XYZ file of N, CA and C in Angstrom:
294
model
N 18.176 60.380 14.428
C 19.330 59.750 13.810
C 19.730 60.595 12.595
N 21.007 60.928 12.546
C 21.544 61.690 11.415
C 22.552 60.831 10.669
N 22.206 60.496 9.469
C 23.112 59.693 8.656
C 23.955 60.594 7.768
N 25.239 60.361 7.798
C 26.153 61.061 6.896
C 26.150 60.337 5.555
N 26.744 60.976 4.568
C 26.805 60.363 3.236
C 27.500 59.004 3.272
N 28.529 58.868 4.116
C 29.251 57.590 4.220
C 28.354 56.494 4.787
N 27.500 56.828 5.761
C 26.549 55.850 6.305
C 25.585 55.395 5.209
N 25.062 56.367 4.482
C 24.107 56.063 3.412
C 24.750 55.185 2.340
N 25.972 55.528 1.965
C 26.680 54.747 0.944
C 26.903 53.310 1.408
N 27.198 53.127 2.685
C 27.407 51.782 3.218
C 26.111 50.980 3.186
N 25.004 51.581 3.593
C 23.716 50.879 3.558
C 23.357 50.471 2.129
N 23.579 51.369 1.187
C 23.278 51.066 -0.215
C 24.207 49.971 -0.745
N 25.470 50.002 -0.343
C 26.417 48.956 -0.761
C 25.984 47.589 -0.230
N 25.526 47.540 1.017
C 25.050 46.275 1.585
C 23.804 45.802 0.854
N 22.931 46.720 0.513
C 21.729 46.376 -0.237
C 22.094 45.786 -1.601
N 23.166 46.301 -2.197
C 23.597 45.856 -3.529
C 24.406 44.560 -3.497
N 24.686 44.039 -2.296
C 25.363 42.751 -2.210
C 26.770 42.764 -1.653
N 27.279 43.936 -1.292
C 28.600 43.975 -0.652
C 28.515 43.318 0.721
N 29.656 42.871 1.220
C 29.717 42.158 2.503
C 30.542 42.985 3.487
N 29.961 43.281 4.645
C 30.654 44.015 5.701
C 31.061 43.024 6.780
N 32.356 42.963 7.051
C 32.862 42.037 8.063
C 33.771 42.758 9.037
N 33.787 42.233 10.255
C 34.772 42.677 11.234
C 35.707 41.499 11.453
N 36.965 41.724 11.179
C 37.991 40.697 11.340
C 38.700 40.945 12.664
N 38.956 39.885 13.403
C 39.684 39.995 14.667
C 41.002 39.259 14.550
N 42.019 39.869 15.140
C 43.282 39.149 15.210
C 43.343 38.418 16.550
N 44.402 37.696 16.808
C 44.506 36.910 18.040
C 44.531 37.772 19.293
N 44.915 39.031 19.145
C 44.917 39.946 20.286
C 43.560 40.609 20.493
N 42.606 40.350 19.625
C 41.263 40.896 19.764
C 41.027 42.212 19.057
N 42.026 42.736 18.374
C 41.846 43.991 17.641
C 40.865 43.765 16.488
N 39.998 44.747 16.247
C 38.981 44.634 15.207
C 39.327 45.506 14.008
N 39.094 44.946 12.833
C 39.269 45.677 11.582
C 37.976 45.490 10.782
N 37.303 46.592 10.492
C 36.047 46.557 9.747
C 36.354 46.717 8.263
N 35.874 45.761 7.461
C 36.163 45.783 6.025
C 34.893 45.564 5.215
N 34.761 46.355 4.161
C 33.668 46.205 3.215
C 34.224 45.504 1.981
N 33.649 44.356 1.664
C 34.064 43.558 0.511
C 33.009 43.738 -0.580
N 33.387 44.379 -1.660
C 32.451 44.621 -2.756
C 32.114 43.311 -3.456
N 30.908 43.207 -3.926
C 30.448 42.017 -4.631
C 31.289 41.801 -5.885
N 31.881 40.630 -6.009
C 32.666 40.289 -7.181
C 34.012 40.974 -7.277
N 34.486 41.553 -6.184
C 35.765 42.267 -6.189
C 36.660 41.655 -5.118
N 37.896 41.401 -5.460
C 38.826 40.776 -4.515
C 39.367 41.771 -3.491
N 39.205 43.056 -3.745
C 39.729 44.058 -2.815
C 38.691 44.386 -1.746
N 39.157 44.977 -0.668
C 38.248 45.406 0.391
C 38.617 46.816 0.818
N 37.666 47.474 1.450
C 37.858 48.836 1.926
C 37.737 48.828 3.446
N 38.737 49.358 4.128
C 38.677 49.437 5.585
C 37.780 50.604 5.981
N 36.914 50.359 6.955
C 35.964 51.371 7.412
C 36.229 51.734 8.865
N 35.916 52.963 9.254
C 36.072 53.354 10.656
C 35.085 52.594 11.543
N 35.553 52.131 12.674
C 34.706 51.392 13.613
C 33.499 52.218 14.030
N 33.695 53.507 14.235
C 32.605 54.372 14.696
C 31.442 54.390 13.705
N 31.737 54.334 12.420
C 30.685 54.350 11.408
C 29.835 53.084 11.496
N 30.491 51.944 11.632
C 29.785 50.663 11.724
C 28.986 50.598 13.026
N 29.593 50.997 14.123
C 28.912 50.942 15.418
C 27.697 51.869 15.454
N 27.762 52.996 14.771
C 26.634 53.926 14.711
C 25.429 53.249 14.053
N 25.667 52.583 12.929
C 24.578 51.894 12.235
C 24.031 50.740 13.066
N 24.916 50.053 13.766
C 24.479 48.942 14.618
C 23.661 49.471 15.796
N 24.132 50.530 16.409
C 23.446 51.123 17.565
C 22.041 51.618 17.197
N 21.860 52.043 15.961
C 20.556 52.526 15.519
C 19.698 51.429 14.882
N 20.139 50.185 14.997
C 19.326 49.054 14.564
C 19.222 48.870 13.061
N 20.199 49.378 12.318
C 20.165 49.249 10.862
C 20.953 48.047 10.359
N 21.927 47.598 11.134
C 22.703 46.397 10.817
C 22.859 45.581 12.091
N 23.132 44.295 11.919
C 23.412 43.431 13.067
C 24.469 42.417 12.671
N 25.212 41.960 13.668
C 26.309 41.026 13.440
C 25.838 39.599 13.672
N 26.447 38.667 12.950
C 26.166 37.256 13.212
C 27.081 36.693 14.300
N 27.959 37.535 14.860
C 28.801 37.219 16.026
C 29.746 36.037 15.821
N 30.204 35.812 14.628
C 31.141 34.712 14.367
C 32.576 35.158 14.613
N 33.437 34.215 14.973
C 34.853 34.497 15.189
C 35.636 33.656 14.187
N 36.646 34.138 13.574
C 37.345 35.415 13.741
C 36.810 36.529 12.848
N 35.826 36.255 11.965
C 35.301 37.315 11.096
C 33.778 37.296 11.125
N 33.195 38.227 11.857
C 31.742 38.346 11.913
C 31.259 39.129 10.699
N 30.087 38.769 10.201
C 29.478 39.459 9.071
C 28.292 40.267 9.568
N 28.165 41.485 9.072
C 27.030 42.335 9.422
C 25.980 42.231 8.332
N 24.733 42.143 8.745
C 23.602 42.055 7.834
C 22.684 43.239 8.069
N 21.988 43.661 7.033
C 20.975 44.684 7.205
C 19.816 44.109 8.005
N 19.315 44.861 8.952
C 18.097 44.479 9.654
C 16.915 44.830 8.749
N 15.711 44.463 9.159
C 14.533 44.845 8.380
C 14.458 46.367 8.250
N 14.766 47.056 9.341
C 14.787 48.525 9.339
C 15.857 49.039 8.371
N 17.013 48.392 8.351
C 18.092 48.778 7.447
C 17.743 48.539 5.993
N 17.085 47.417 5.710
C 16.653 47.107 4.337
C 15.674 48.172 3.856
N 14.740 48.526 4.728
C 13.733 49.529 4.375
C 14.381 50.887 4.090
N 15.318 51.292 4.944
C 15.987 52.578 4.750
C 16.871 52.559 3.502
N 17.597 51.463 3.276
C 18.447 51.356 2.087
C 17.604 51.450 0.815
N 16.443 50.821 0.823
C 15.551 50.886 -0.339
C 15.079 52.313 -0.573
N 14.789 53.001 0.504
C 14.355 54.401 0.409
C 15.481 55.280 -0.140
N 16.696 55.062 0.349
C 17.842 55.867 -0.074
C 18.219 55.620 -1.530
N 18.154 54.358 -1.948
C 18.606 53.997 -3.296
C 17.507 54.099 -4.348
N 16.267 54.099 -3.892
C 15.159 54.092 -4.842
C 14.925 52.729 -5.468
N 15.540 51.695 -4.894
C 15.428 50.331 -5.413
C 14.887 49.411 -4.327
N 14.034 48.484 -4.701
C 13.508 47.526 -3.728
C 14.378 46.282 -3.629
N 15.506 46.288 -4.319
C 16.436 45.148 -4.293
C 16.861 44.855 -2.856
N 16.910 43.575 -2.519
C 17.381 43.184 -1.192
C 18.562 42.238 -1.342
N 19.510 42.320 -0.414
C 20.678 41.443 -0.497
C 20.300 40.007 -0.183
N 21.023 39.064 -0.761
C 20.821 37.663 -0.426
C 21.241 37.467 1.016
N 20.414 36.808 1.768
C 20.729 36.574 3.169
C 19.714 35.649 3.786
N 19.840 35.384 5.069
C 18.959 34.426 5.718
C 17.501 34.861 5.737
N 17.232 36.149 5.654
C 15.852 36.626 5.725
C 15.092 36.436 4.416
N 15.792 36.397 3.296
C 15.093 36.300 2.008
C 15.629 35.169 1.138
N 16.230 34.172 1.738
C 16.860 33.089 0.986
C 15.859 32.334 0.121
N 14.647 32.131 0.613
C 13.672 31.327 -0.120
C 12.897 32.135 -1.156
N 13.092 33.442 -1.195
C 12.329 34.277 -2.135
C 12.856 34.186 -3.541
């Protein structure tokens, strides 16, 4: 697996609390957006970048409609921690009680 700088930045952003969602319109078109923590703006991301991380088991979708949210997998959390040098983990279903 070869991660580009954009892949690494996305993993670190998710670790820091940003939210990655895929929004669908009524025709089924997908728009991938990264919502920064505490920021009302979002950044549109290329589908290929998100699918690459999903295919390599670093993120997974909660499969909700019309806007699914992607979460870091355990493998993704571990890699993000390695990349960022921080053991911080995003709030989510895996660490809610911690």
